[in-house]
Amino acid sequence: MRMVCISRSNDIAIGLRLAGVQSFFIRDENKIKEKIIELSKDAGVGILNVTEEVYEIAKSELDSISKNQDLPLVVKIPNSK
């Protein structure tokens, strides 16, 4: 199982990549939702980290994943200031 992150902050994405976490820097709201759905279907993803901003954009999709699937575990992380 692997941990991945979706962020609208390049700083967060780069920082997590340096720590060994596969990270996606995506600005477009529709592409964020598409990537979340894609990753939720990937059996290799155990933890899906999203920033607060991404969570607000795709709240319904992420809540659905949390309620209807055992994995991935959805973790909301703070935005960078």
N, CA, C and O atoms as a Maestro MAE file, in Angstrom:
{
 s_m_m2io_version
 :::
 2.0.0
}

f_m_ct {
 s_m_title
 :::
 protein
 m_atom[324] {
  # First column is atom index #
  i_m_mmod_type
  r_m_x_coord
  r_m_y_coord
  r_m_z_coord
  i_m_residue_number
  s_m_chain_name
  s_m_pdb_residue_name
  s_m_pdb_atom_name
  i_m_atomic_number
  :::
  1 25 0.843 -1.181 0.000 1 A "MET " " N  " 7
  2 3 0.000 0.000 0.000 1 A "MET " " CA " 6
  3 2 0.881 1.235 0.000 1 A "MET " " C  " 6
  4 15 1.947 1.261 0.616 1 A "MET " " O  " 8
  5 25 0.422 2.239 -0.691 2 A "ARG " " N  " 7
  6 3 1.196 3.466 -0.751 2 A "ARG " " CA " 6
  7 2 0.345 4.662 -0.339 2 A "ARG " " C  " 6
  8 15 -0.885 4.608 -0.339 2 A "ARG " " O  " 8
  9 25 1.031 5.733 0.009 3 A "MET " " N  " 7
  10 3 0.402 6.982 0.390 3 A "MET " " CA " 6
  11 2 0.559 7.953 -0.767 3 A "MET " " C  " 6
  12 15 1.629 8.054 -1.367 3 A "MET " " O  " 8
  13 25 -0.523 8.672 -1.075 4 A "VAL " " N  " 7
  14 3 -0.477 9.687 -2.120 4 A "VAL " " CA " 6
  15 2 -1.081 10.979 -1.584 4 A "VAL " " C  " 6
  16 15 -1.791 10.982 -0.579 4 A "VAL " " O  " 8
  17 25 -0.784 12.074 -2.275 5 A "CYS " " N  " 7
  18 3 -1.290 13.377 -1.867 5 A "CYS " " CA " 6
  19 2 -1.755 14.149 -3.093 5 A "CYS " " C  " 6
  20 15 -1.136 14.096 -4.156 5 A "CYS " " O  " 8
  21 25 -2.868 14.871 -2.918 6 A "ILE " " N  " 7
  22 3 -3.338 15.802 -3.943 6 A "ILE " " CA " 6
  23 2 -3.361 17.181 -3.306 6 A "ILE " " C  " 6
  24 15 -3.941 17.377 -2.238 6 A "ILE " " O  " 8
  25 25 -2.721 18.136 -3.975 7 A "SER " " N  " 7
  26 3 -2.613 19.480 -3.424 7 A "SER " " CA " 6
  27 2 -2.717 20.518 -4.525 7 A "SER " " C  " 6
  28 15 -2.361 20.263 -5.675 7 A "SER " " O  " 8
  29 25 -3.209 21.690 -4.157 8 A "ARG " " N  " 7
  30 3 -3.180 22.843 -5.059 8 A "ARG " " CA " 6
  31 2 -1.983 23.725 -4.726 8 A "ARG " " C  " 6
  32 15 -1.808 24.791 -5.317 8 A "ARG " " O  " 8
  33 25 -1.161 23.282 -3.778 9 A "SER " " N  " 7
  34 3 0.043 24.008 -3.387 9 A "SER " " CA " 6
  35 2 1.267 23.243 -3.878 9 A "SER " " C  " 6
  36 15 1.485 22.094 -3.494 9 A "SER " " O  " 8
  37 25 2.053 23.878 -4.716 10 A "ASN " " N  " 7
  38 3 3.261 23.238 -5.214 10 A "ASN " " CA " 6
  39 2 4.254 22.980 -4.075 10 A "ASN " " C  " 6
  40 15 4.975 21.983 -4.099 10 A "ASN " " O  " 8
  41 25 4.296 23.873 -3.080 11 A "ASP " " N  " 7
  42 3 5.205 23.691 -1.939 11 A "ASP " " CA " 6
  43 2 4.892 22.402 -1.176 11 A "ASP " " C  " 6
  44 15 5.802 21.652 -0.820 11 A "ASP " " O  " 8
  45 25 3.617 22.148 -0.929 12 A "ILE " " N  " 7
  46 3 3.223 20.923 -0.221 12 A "ILE " " CA " 6
  47 2 3.557 19.700 -1.057 12 A "ILE " " C  " 6
  48 15 4.101 18.722 -0.544 12 A "ILE " " O  " 8
  49 25 3.232 19.753 -2.346 13 A "ALA " " N  " 7
  50 3 3.506 18.614 -3.227 13 A "ALA " " CA " 6
  51 2 4.996 18.286 -3.282 13 A "ALA " " C  " 6
  52 15 5.379 17.118 -3.202 13 A "ALA " " O  " 8
  53 25 5.822 19.295 -3.415 14 A "ILE " " N  " 7
  54 3 7.272 19.070 -3.475 14 A "ILE " " CA " 6
  55 2 7.793 18.552 -2.138 14 A "ILE " " C  " 6
  56 15 8.598 17.622 -2.102 14 A "ILE " " O  " 8
  57 25 7.338 19.148 -1.049 15 A "GLY " " N  " 7
  58 3 7.781 18.701 0.273 15 A "GLY " " CA " 6
  59 2 7.458 17.247 0.531 15 A "GLY " " C  " 6
  60 15 8.289 16.512 1.065 15 A "GLY " " O  " 8
  61 25 6.264 16.822 0.162 16 A "LEU " " N  " 7
  62 3 5.886 15.427 0.361 16 A "LEU " " CA " 6
  63 2 6.628 14.497 -0.591 16 A "LEU " " C  " 6
  64 15 6.945 13.363 -0.231 16 A "LEU " " O  " 8
  65 25 6.907 14.972 -1.804 17 A "ARG " " N  " 7
  66 3 7.716 14.157 -2.722 17 A "ARG " " CA " 6
  67 2 9.106 13.909 -2.144 17 A "ARG " " C  " 6
  68 15 9.644 12.807 -2.251 17 A "ARG " " O  " 8
  69 25 9.681 14.943 -1.532 18 A "LEU " " N  " 7
  70 3 10.998 14.784 -0.904 18 A "LEU " " CA " 6
  71 2 10.961 13.774 0.236 18 A "LEU " " C  " 6
  72 15 11.967 13.136 0.545 18 A "LEU " " O  " 8
  73 25 9.792 13.634 0.858 19 A "ALA " " N  " 7
  74 3 9.629 12.667 1.945 19 A "ALA " " CA " 6
  75 2 9.244 11.279 1.423 19 A "ALA " " C  " 6
  76 15 9.047 10.353 2.208 19 A "ALA " " O  " 8
  77 25 9.137 11.138 0.106 20 A "GLY " " N  " 7
  78 3 8.846 9.836 -0.481 20 A "GLY " " CA " 6
  79 2 7.382 9.571 -0.758 20 A "GLY " " C  " 6
  80 15 7.011 8.439 -1.071 20 A "GLY " " O  " 8
  81 25 6.538 10.588 -0.652 21 A "VAL " " N  " 7
  82 3 5.111 10.426 -0.891 21 A "VAL " " CA " 6
  83 2 4.796 10.845 -2.331 21 A "VAL " " C  " 6
  84 15 5.180 11.931 -2.764 21 A "VAL " " O  " 8
  85 25 4.105 9.989 -3.059 22 A "GLN " " N  " 7
  86 3 3.691 10.345 -4.418 22 A "GLN " " CA " 6
  87 2 2.683 11.486 -4.308 22 A "GLN " " C  " 6
  88 15 1.647 11.342 -3.660 22 A "GLN " " O  " 8
  89 25 2.985 12.612 -4.936 23 A "SER " " N  " 7
  90 3 2.155 13.804 -4.800 23 A "SER " " CA " 6
  91 2 1.751 14.354 -6.158 23 A "SER " " C  " 6
  92 15 2.510 14.306 -7.126 23 A "SER " " O  " 8
  93 25 0.538 14.876 -6.198 24 A "PHE " " N  " 7
  94 3 0.006 15.467 -7.415 24 A "PHE " " CA " 6
  95 2 -0.318 16.929 -7.144 24 A "PHE " " C  " 6
  96 15 -1.081 17.241 -6.229 24 A "PHE " " O  " 8
  97 25 0.254 17.813 -7.929 25 A "PHE " " N  " 7
  98 3 -0.023 19.242 -7.870 25 A "PHE " " CA " 6
  99 2 -1.006 19.538 -8.992 25 A "PHE " " C  " 6
  100 15 -0.637 19.536 -10.166 25 A "PHE " " O  " 8
  101 25 -2.274 19.795 -8.623 26 A "ILE " " N  " 7
  102 3 -3.323 20.000 -9.617 26 A "ILE " " CA " 6
  103 2 -4.082 21.269 -9.248 26 A "ILE " " C  " 6
  104 15 -4.542 21.415 -8.116 26 A "ILE " " O  " 8
  105 25 -4.210 22.179 -10.196 27 A "ARG " " N  " 7
  106 3 -4.931 23.436 -9.948 27 A "ARG " " CA " 6
  107 2 -6.397 23.366 -10.394 27 A "ARG " " C  " 6
  108 15 -7.265 23.957 -9.750 27 A "ARG " " O  " 8
  109 25 -6.679 22.656 -11.478 28 A "ASP " " N  " 7
  110 3 -8.019 22.600 -12.050 28 A "ASP " " CA " 6
  111 2 -8.958 21.753 -11.178 28 A "ASP " " C  " 6
  112 15 -8.637 20.616 -10.833 28 A "ASP " " O  " 8
  113 25 -10.121 22.321 -10.826 29 A "GLU " " N  " 7
  114 3 -11.058 21.639 -9.938 29 A "GLU " " CA " 6
  115 2 -11.607 20.342 -10.531 29 A "GLU " " C  " 6
  116 15 -11.755 19.355 -9.809 29 A "GLU " " O  " 8
  117 25 -11.907 20.323 -11.814 30 A "ASN " " N  " 7
  118 3 -12.418 19.100 -12.440 30 A "ASN " " CA " 6
  119 2 -11.360 18.003 -12.477 30 A "ASN " " C  " 6
  120 15 -11.670 16.831 -12.266 30 A "ASN " " O  " 8
  121 25 -10.118 18.380 -12.742 31 A "LYS " " N  " 7
  122 3 -9.035 17.391 -12.762 31 A "LYS " " CA " 6
  123 2 -8.760 16.849 -11.364 31 A "LYS " " C  " 6
  124 15 -8.375 15.690 -11.211 31 A "LYS " " O  " 8
  125 25 -8.955 17.685 -10.344 32 A "ILE " " N  " 7
  126 3 -8.803 17.210 -8.960 32 A "ILE " " CA " 6
  127 2 -9.814 16.102 -8.687 32 A "ILE " " C  " 6
  128 15 -9.458 15.050 -8.156 32 A "ILE " " O  " 8
  129 25 -11.067 16.336 -9.047 33 A "LYS " " N  " 7
  130 3 -12.113 15.342 -8.824 33 A "LYS " " CA " 6
  131 2 -11.848 14.071 -9.617 33 A "LYS " " C  " 6
  132 15 -12.053 12.970 -9.105 33 A "LYS " " O  " 8
  133 25 -11.398 14.205 -10.855 34 A "GLU " " N  " 7
  134 3 -11.065 13.035 -11.672 34 A "GLU " " CA " 6
  135 2 -9.943 12.220 -11.037 34 A "GLU " " C  " 6
  136 15 -10.012 10.991 -10.995 34 A "GLU " " O  " 8
  137 25 -8.902 12.907 -10.539 35 A "LYS " " N  " 7
  138 3 -7.766 12.207 -9.929 35 A "LYS " " CA " 6
  139 2 -8.199 11.501 -8.646 35 A "LYS " " C  " 6
  140 15 -7.741 10.393 -8.368 35 A "LYS " " O  " 8
  141 25 -9.071 12.125 -7.866 36 A "ILE " " N  " 7
  142 3 -9.565 11.495 -6.637 36 A "ILE " " CA " 6
  143 2 -10.314 10.207 -6.973 36 A "ILE " " C  " 6
  144 15 -10.101 9.179 -6.330 36 A "ILE " " O  " 8
  145 25 -11.174 10.259 -7.958 37 A "ILE " " N  " 7
  146 3 -11.923 9.064 -8.355 37 A "ILE " " CA " 6
  147 2 -10.976 7.986 -8.865 37 A "ILE " " C  " 6
  148 15 -11.128 6.811 -8.530 37 A "ILE " " O  " 8
  149 25 -10.002 8.383 -9.670 38 A "GLU " " N  " 7
  150 3 -9.006 7.426 -10.195 38 A "GLU " " CA " 6
  151 2 -8.243 6.760 -9.055 38 A "GLU " " C  " 6
  152 15 -8.089 5.538 -9.040 38 A "GLU " " O  " 8
  153 25 -7.768 7.552 -8.106 39 A "LEU " " N  " 7
  154 3 -6.986 6.997 -7.000 39 A "LEU " " CA " 6
  155 2 -7.832 6.147 -6.063 39 A "LEU " " C  " 6
  156 15 -7.328 5.195 -5.468 39 A "LEU " " O  " 8
  157 25 -9.121 6.482 -5.926 40 A "SER " " N  " 7
  158 3 -9.994 5.703 -5.041 40 A "SER " " CA " 6
  159 2 -10.223 4.297 -5.578 40 A "SER " " C  " 6
  160 15 -10.553 3.387 -4.817 40 A "SER " " O  " 8
  161 25 -10.050 4.114 -6.883 41 A "LYS " " N  " 7
  162 3 -10.228 2.803 -7.512 41 A "LYS " " CA " 6
  163 2 -8.932 2.000 -7.560 41 A "LYS " " C  " 6
  164 15 -8.949 0.818 -7.905 41 A "LYS " " O  " 8
  165 25 -7.813 2.628 -7.219 42 A "ASP " " N  " 7
  166 3 -6.501 1.978 -7.250 42 A "ASP " " CA " 6
  167 2 -6.303 1.191 -5.957 42 A "ASP " " C  " 6
  168 15 -6.196 1.778 -4.881 42 A "ASP " " O  " 8
  169 25 -6.255 -0.128 -6.062 43 A "ALA " " N  " 7
  170 3 -6.134 -0.982 -4.881 43 A "ALA " " CA " 6
  171 2 -4.802 -0.796 -4.155 43 A "ALA " " C  " 6
  172 15 -4.671 -1.206 -3.002 43 A "ALA " " O  " 8
  173 25 -3.818 -0.189 -4.805 44 A "GLY " " N  " 7
  174 3 -2.520 0.019 -4.187 44 A "GLY " " CA " 6
  175 2 -2.446 1.249 -3.297 44 A "GLY " " C  " 6
  176 15 -1.465 1.435 -2.576 44 A "GLY " " O  " 8
  177 25 -3.472 2.091 -3.340 45 A "VAL " " N  " 7
  178 3 -3.474 3.322 -2.541 45 A "VAL " " CA " 6
  179 2 -4.128 3.034 -1.193 45 A "VAL " " C  " 6
  180 15 -5.292 2.639 -1.130 45 A "VAL " " O  " 8
  181 25 -3.368 3.237 -0.113 46 A "GLY " " N  " 7
  182 3 -3.882 3.000 1.231 46 A "GLY " " CA " 6
  183 2 -4.288 4.271 1.941 46 A "GLY " " C  " 6
  184 15 -5.241 4.273 2.722 46 A "GLY " " O  " 8
  185 25 -3.568 5.363 1.676 47 A "ILE " " N  " 7
  186 3 -3.859 6.646 2.316 47 A "ILE " " CA " 6
  187 2 -3.878 7.720 1.235 47 A "ILE " " C  " 6
  188 15 -2.955 7.826 0.427 47 A "ILE " " O  " 8
  189 25 -4.942 8.508 1.236 48 A "LEU " " N  " 7
  190 3 -5.085 9.614 0.303 48 A "LEU " " CA " 6
  191 2 -5.074 10.910 1.110 48 A "LEU " " C  " 6
  192 15 -6.058 11.257 1.762 48 A "LEU " " O  " 8
  193 25 -3.957 11.611 1.056 49 A "ASN " " N  " 7
  194 3 -3.836 12.911 1.723 49 A "ASN " " CA " 6
  195 2 -4.342 13.990 0.791 49 A "ASN " " C  " 6
  196 15 -3.996 14.010 -0.390 49 A "ASN " " O  " 8
  197 25 -5.164 14.893 1.322 50 A "VAL " " N  " 7
  198 3 -5.623 16.042 0.551 50 A "VAL " " CA " 6
  199 2 -5.501 17.280 1.425 50 A "VAL " " C  " 6
  200 15 -5.683 17.209 2.640 50 A "VAL " " O  " 8
  201 25 -5.195 18.408 0.809 51 A "THR " " N  " 7
  202 3 -5.150 19.652 1.574 51 A "THR " " CA " 6
  203 2 -6.583 20.106 1.858 51 A "THR " " C  " 6
  204 15 -7.531 19.639 1.227 51 A "THR " " O  " 8
  205 25 -6.722 21.011 2.807 52 A "GLU " " N  " 7
  206 3 -8.048 21.529 3.153 52 A "GLU " " CA " 6
  207 2 -8.741 22.123 1.933 52 A "GLU " " C  " 6
  208 15 -9.947 21.955 1.755 52 A "GLU " " O  " 8
  209 25 -7.987 22.810 1.105 53 A "GLU " " N  " 7
  210 3 -8.542 23.434 -0.092 53 A "GLU " " CA " 6
  211 2 -9.094 22.377 -1.058 53 A "GLU " " C  " 6
  212 15 -10.187 22.538 -1.600 53 A "GLU " " O  " 8
  213 25 -8.340 21.309 -1.267 54 A "VAL " " N  " 7
  214 3 -8.792 20.219 -2.136 54 A "VAL " " CA " 6
  215 2 -10.016 19.538 -1.521 54 A "VAL " " C  " 6
  216 15 -10.949 19.171 -2.236 54 A "VAL " " O  " 8
  217 25 -10.010 19.372 -0.202 55 A "TYR " " N  " 7
  218 3 -11.155 18.754 0.472 55 A "TYR " " CA " 6
  219 2 -12.429 19.555 0.218 55 A "TYR " " C  " 6
  220 15 -13.479 18.973 -0.053 55 A "TYR " " O  " 8
  221 25 -12.348 20.871 0.301 56 A "GLU " " N  " 7
  222 3 -13.530 21.707 0.081 56 A "GLU " " CA " 6
  223 2 -14.019 21.611 -1.364 56 A "GLU " " C  " 6
  224 15 -15.223 21.675 -1.614 56 A "GLU " " O  " 8
  225 25 -13.109 21.459 -2.305 57 A "ILE " " N  " 7
  226 3 -13.475 21.340 -3.721 57 A "ILE " " CA " 6
  227 2 -14.192 20.022 -3.994 57 A "ILE " " C  " 6
  228 15 -15.172 19.995 -4.739 57 A "ILE " " O  " 8
  229 25 -13.714 18.930 -3.401 58 A "ALA " " N  " 7
  230 3 -14.230 17.593 -3.699 58 A "ALA " " CA " 6
  231 2 -14.825 16.922 -2.463 58 A "ALA " " C  " 6
  232 15 -14.676 15.715 -2.273 58 A "ALA " " O  " 8
  233 25 -15.490 17.698 -1.638 59 A "LYS " " N  " 7
  234 3 -16.013 17.179 -0.376 59 A "LYS " " CA " 6
  235 2 -16.965 15.995 -0.590 59 A "LYS " " C  " 6
  236 15 -16.861 14.995 0.120 59 A "LYS " " O  " 8
  237 25 -17.877 16.087 -1.540 60 A "SER " " N  " 7
  238 3 -18.844 14.995 -1.726 60 A "SER " " CA " 6
  239 2 -18.156 13.704 -2.170 60 A "SER " " C  " 6
  240 15 -18.507 12.621 -1.701 60 A "SER " " O  " 8
  241 25 -17.182 13.814 -3.069 61 A "GLU " " N  " 7
  242 3 -16.459 12.622 -3.530 61 A "GLU " " CA " 6
  243 2 -15.660 11.991 -2.389 61 A "GLU " " C  " 6
  244 15 -15.671 10.773 -2.212 61 A "GLU " " O  " 8
  245 25 -14.967 12.833 -1.617 62 A "LEU " " N  " 7
  246 3 -14.141 12.323 -0.525 62 A "LEU " " CA " 6
  247 2 -14.986 11.727 0.598 62 A "LEU " " C  " 6
  248 15 -14.621 10.703 1.175 62 A "LEU " " O  " 8
  249 25 -16.110 12.362 0.906 63 A "ASP " " N  " 7
  250 3 -17.008 11.815 1.929 63 A "ASP " " CA " 6
  251 2 -17.580 10.476 1.486 63 A "ASP " " C  " 6
  252 15 -17.732 9.563 2.297 63 A "ASP " " O  " 8
  253 25 -17.896 10.359 0.211 64 A "SER " " N  " 7
  254 3 -18.401 9.099 -0.327 64 A "SER " " CA " 6
  255 2 -17.359 7.991 -0.209 64 A "SER " " C  " 6
  256 15 -17.693 6.857 0.136 64 A "SER " " O  " 8
  257 25 -16.109 8.312 -0.491 65 A "ILE " " N  " 7
  258 3 -15.029 7.333 -0.354 65 A "ILE " " CA " 6
  259 2 -14.921 6.885 1.102 65 A "ILE " " C  " 6
  260 15 -14.820 5.691 1.386 65 A "ILE " " O  " 8
  261 25 -14.942 7.844 2.017 66 A "SER " " N  " 7
  262 3 -14.803 7.529 3.444 66 A "SER " " CA " 6
  263 2 -15.949 6.651 3.943 66 A "SER " " C  " 6
  264 15 -15.737 5.760 4.766 66 A "SER " " O  " 8
  265 25 -17.150 6.897 3.452 67 A "LYS " " N  " 7
  266 3 -18.324 6.152 3.932 67 A "LYS " " CA " 6
  267 2 -18.477 4.786 3.277 67 A "LYS " " C  " 6
  268 15 -18.956 3.848 3.915 67 A "LYS " " O  " 8
  269 25 -18.081 4.659 2.019 68 A "ASN " " N  " 7
  270 3 -18.393 3.454 1.252 68 A "ASN " " CA " 6
  271 2 -17.227 2.512 0.994 68 A "ASN " " C  " 6
  272 15 -17.427 1.407 0.490 68 A "ASN " " O  " 8
  273 25 -16.007 2.934 1.335 69 A "GLN " " N  " 7
  274 3 -14.838 2.102 1.061 69 A "GLN " " CA " 6
  275 2 -13.971 1.997 2.315 69 A "GLN " " C  " 6
  276 15 -13.879 2.936 3.105 69 A "GLN " " O  " 8
  277 25 -13.343 0.840 2.479 70 A "ASP " " N  " 7
  278 3 -12.378 0.687 3.573 70 A "ASP " " CA " 6
  279 2 -11.096 1.442 3.260 70 A "ASP " " C  " 6
  280 15 -10.505 2.074 4.136 70 A "ASP " " O  " 8
  281 25 -10.673 1.372 2.009 71 A "LEU " " N  " 7
  282 3 -9.461 2.054 1.575 71 A "LEU " " CA " 6
  283 2 -9.749 2.812 0.294 71 A "LEU " " C  " 6
  284 15 -10.573 2.355 -0.498 71 A "LEU " " O  " 8
  285 25 -9.129 3.910 0.059 72 A "PRO " " N  " 7
  286 3 -8.081 4.528 0.863 72 A "PRO " " CA " 6
  287 2 -8.659 5.326 2.040 72 A "PRO " " C  " 6
  288 15 -9.794 5.800 2.003 72 A "PRO " " O  " 8
  289 25 -7.853 5.450 3.058 73 A "LEU " " N  " 7
  290 3 -8.167 6.315 4.175 73 A "LEU " " CA " 6
  291 2 -7.938 7.745 3.707 73 A "LEU " " C  " 6
  292 15 -6.863 8.058 3.195 73 A "LEU " " O  " 8
  293 25 -8.926 8.616 3.872 74 A "VAL " " N  " 7
  294 3 -8.816 10.013 3.443 74 A "VAL " " CA " 6
  295 2 -8.338 10.839 4.632 74 A "VAL " " C  " 6
  296 15 -8.958 10.832 5.695 74 A "VAL " " O  " 8
  297 25 -7.213 11.559 4.438 75 A "VAL " " N  " 7
  298 3 -6.641 12.385 5.489 75 A "VAL " " CA " 6
  299 2 -6.548 13.821 4.985 75 A "VAL " " C  " 6
  300 15 -5.964 14.092 3.936 75 A "VAL " " O  " 8
  301 25 -7.130 14.724 5.745 76 A "LYS " " N  " 7
  302 3 -7.092 16.144 5.385 76 A "LYS " " CA " 6
  303 2 -5.900 16.784 6.088 76 A "LYS " " C  " 6
  304 15 -5.753 16.663 7.304 76 A "LYS " " O  " 8
  305 25 -5.047 17.467 5.319 77 A "ILE " " N  " 7
  306 3 -3.883 18.143 5.892 77 A "ILE " " CA " 6
  307 2 -4.036 19.655 5.719 77 A "ILE " " C  " 6
  308 15 -4.688 20.104 4.777 77 A "ILE " " O  " 8
  309 25 -3.442 20.441 6.615 78 A "PRO " " N  " 7
  310 3 -3.589 21.900 6.529 78 A "PRO " " CA " 6
  311 2 -2.942 22.472 5.271 78 A "PRO " " C  " 6
  312 15 -1.955 21.943 4.759 78 A "PRO " " O  " 8
  313 25 -3.527 23.568 4.789 79 A "ASN " " N  " 7
  314 3 -2.923 24.304 3.684 79 A "ASN " " CA " 6
  315 2 -1.657 24.992 4.175 79 A "ASN " " C  " 6
  316 15 -1.513 25.275 5.365 79 A "ASN " " O  " 8
  317 25 -0.750 25.255 3.259 80 A "SER " " N  " 7
  318 3 0.439 26.030 3.641 80 A "SER " " CA " 6
  319 2 0.056 27.492 3.684 80 A "SER " " C  " 6
  320 15 -0.835 27.932 2.958 80 A "SER " " O  " 8
  321 25 0.715 28.229 4.517 81 A "LYS " " N  " 7
  322 3 0.404 29.667 4.672 81 A "LYS " " CA " 6
  323 2 1.463 30.494 3.975 81 A "LYS " " C  " 6
  324 15 1.391 31.723 3.984 81 A "LYS " " O  " 8
  :::
 }
 m_bond[323] {
  # First column is bond index #
  i_m_from
  i_m_to
  i_m_order
  :::
  1 1 2 1
  2 2 3 1
  3 3 4 2
  4 3 5 1
  5 5 6 1
  6 6 7 1
  7 7 8 2
  8 7 9 1
  9 9 10 1
  10 10 11 1
  11 11 12 2
  12 11 13 1
  13 13 14 1
  14 14 15 1
  15 15 16 2
  16 15 17 1
  17 17 18 1
  18 18 19 1
  19 19 20 2
  20 19 21 1
  21 21 22 1
  22 22 23 1
  23 23 24 2
  24 23 25 1
  25 25 26 1
  26 26 27 1
  27 27 28 2
  28 27 29 1
  29 29 30 1
  30 30 31 1
  31 31 32 2
  32 31 33 1
  33 33 34 1
  34 34 35 1
  35 35 36 2
  36 35 37 1
  37 37 38 1
  38 38 39 1
  39 39 40 2
  40 39 41 1
  41 41 42 1
  42 42 43 1
  43 43 44 2
  44 43 45 1
  45 45 46 1
  46 46 47 1
  47 47 48 2
  48 47 49 1
  49 49 50 1
  50 50 51 1
  51 51 52 2
  52 51 53 1
  53 53 54 1
  54 54 55 1
  55 55 56 2
  56 55 57 1
  57 57 58 1
  58 58 59 1
  59 59 60 2
  60 59 61 1
  61 61 62 1
  62 62 63 1
  63 63 64 2
  64 63 65 1
  65 65 66 1
  66 66 67 1
  67 67 68 2
  68 67 69 1
  69 69 70 1
  70 70 71 1
  71 71 72 2
  72 71 73 1
  73 73 74 1
  74 74 75 1
  75 75 76 2
  76 75 77 1
  77 77 78 1
  78 78 79 1
  79 79 80 2
  80 79 81 1
  81 81 82 1
  82 82 83 1
  83 83 84 2
  84 83 85 1
  85 85 86 1
  86 86 87 1
  87 87 88 2
  88 87 89 1
  89 89 90 1
  90 90 91 1
  91 91 92 2
  92 91 93 1
  93 93 94 1
  94 94 95 1
  95 95 96 2
  96 95 97 1
  97 97 98 1
  98 98 99 1
  99 99 100 2
  100 99 101 1
  101 101 102 1
  102 102 103 1
  103 103 104 2
  104 103 105 1
  105 105 106 1
  106 106 107 1
  107 107 108 2
  108 107 109 1
  109 109 110 1
  110 110 111 1
  111 111 112 2
  112 111 113 1
  113 113 114 1
  114 114 115 1
  115 115 116 2
  116 115 117 1
  117 117 118 1
  118 118 119 1
  119 119 120 2
  120 119 121 1
  121 121 122 1
  122 122 123 1
  123 123 124 2
  124 123 125 1
  125 125 126 1
  126 126 127 1
  127 127 128 2
  128 127 129 1
  129 129 130 1
  130 130 131 1
  131 131 132 2
  132 131 133 1
  133 133 134 1
  134 134 135 1
  135 135 136 2
  136 135 137 1
  137 137 138 1
  138 138 139 1
  139 139 140 2
  140 139 141 1
  141 141 142 1
  142 142 143 1
  143 143 144 2
  144 143 145 1
  145 145 146 1
  146 146 147 1
  147 147 148 2
  148 147 149 1
  149 149 150 1
  150 150 151 1
  151 151 152 2
  152 151 153 1
  153 153 154 1
  154 154 155 1
  155 155 156 2
  156 155 157 1
  157 157 158 1
  158 158 159 1
  159 159 160 2
  160 159 161 1
  161 161 162 1
  162 162 163 1
  163 163 164 2
  164 163 165 1
  165 165 166 1
  166 166 167 1
  167 167 168 2
  168 167 169 1
  169 169 170 1
  170 170 171 1
  171 171 172 2
  172 171 173 1
  173 173 174 1
  174 174 175 1
  175 175 176 2
  176 175 177 1
  177 177 178 1
  178 178 179 1
  179 179 180 2
  180 179 181 1
  181 181 182 1
  182 182 183 1
  183 183 184 2
  184 183 185 1
  185 185 186 1
  186 186 187 1
  187 187 188 2
  188 187 189 1
  189 189 190 1
  190 190 191 1
  191 191 192 2
  192 191 193 1
  193 193 194 1
  194 194 195 1
  195 195 196 2
  196 195 197 1
  197 197 198 1
  198 198 199 1
  199 199 200 2
  200 199 201 1
  201 201 202 1
  202 202 203 1
  203 203 204 2
  204 203 205 1
  205 205 206 1
  206 206 207 1
  207 207 208 2
  208 207 209 1
  209 209 210 1
  210 210 211 1
  211 211 212 2
  212 211 213 1
  213 213 214 1
  214 214 215 1
  215 215 216 2
  216 215 217 1
  217 217 218 1
  218 218 219 1
  219 219 220 2
  220 219 221 1
  221 221 222 1
  222 222 223 1
  223 223 224 2
  224 223 225 1
  225 225 226 1
  226 226 227 1
  227 227 228 2
  228 227 229 1
  229 229 230 1
  230 230 231 1
  231 231 232 2
  232 231 233 1
  233 233 234 1
  234 234 235 1
  235 235 236 2
  236 235 237 1
  237 237 238 1
  238 238 239 1
  239 239 240 2
  240 239 241 1
  241 241 242 1
  242 242 243 1
  243 243 244 2
  244 243 245 1
  245 245 246 1
  246 246 247 1
  247 247 248 2
  248 247 249 1
  249 249 250 1
  250 250 251 1
  251 251 252 2
  252 251 253 1
  253 253 254 1
  254 254 255 1
  255 255 256 2
  256 255 257 1
  257 257 258 1
  258 258 259 1
  259 259 260 2
  260 259 261 1
  261 261 262 1
  262 262 263 1
  263 263 264 2
  264 263 265 1
  265 265 266 1
  266 266 267 1
  267 267 268 2
  268 267 269 1
  269 269 270 1
  270 270 271 1
  271 271 272 2
  272 271 273 1
  273 273 274 1
  274 274 275 1
  275 275 276 2
  276 275 277 1
  277 277 278 1
  278 278 279 1
  279 279 280 2
  280 279 281 1
  281 281 282 1
  282 282 283 1
  283 283 284 2
  284 283 285 1
  285 285 286 1
  286 286 287 1
  287 287 288 2
  288 287 289 1
  289 289 290 1
  290 290 291 1
  291 291 292 2
  292 291 293 1
  293 293 294 1
  294 294 295 1
  295 295 296 2
  296 295 297 1
  297 297 298 1
  298 298 299 1
  299 299 300 2
  300 299 301 1
  301 301 302 1
  302 302 303 1
  303 303 304 2
  304 303 305 1
  305 305 306 1
  306 306 307 1
  307 307 308 2
  308 307 309 1
  309 309 310 1
  310 310 311 1
  311 311 312 2
  312 311 313 1
  313 313 314 1
  314 314 315 1
  315 315 316 2
  316 315 317 1
  317 317 318 1
  318 318 319 1
  319 319 320 2
  320 319 321 1
  321 321 322 1
  322 322 323 1
  323 323 324 2
  :::
 }
}
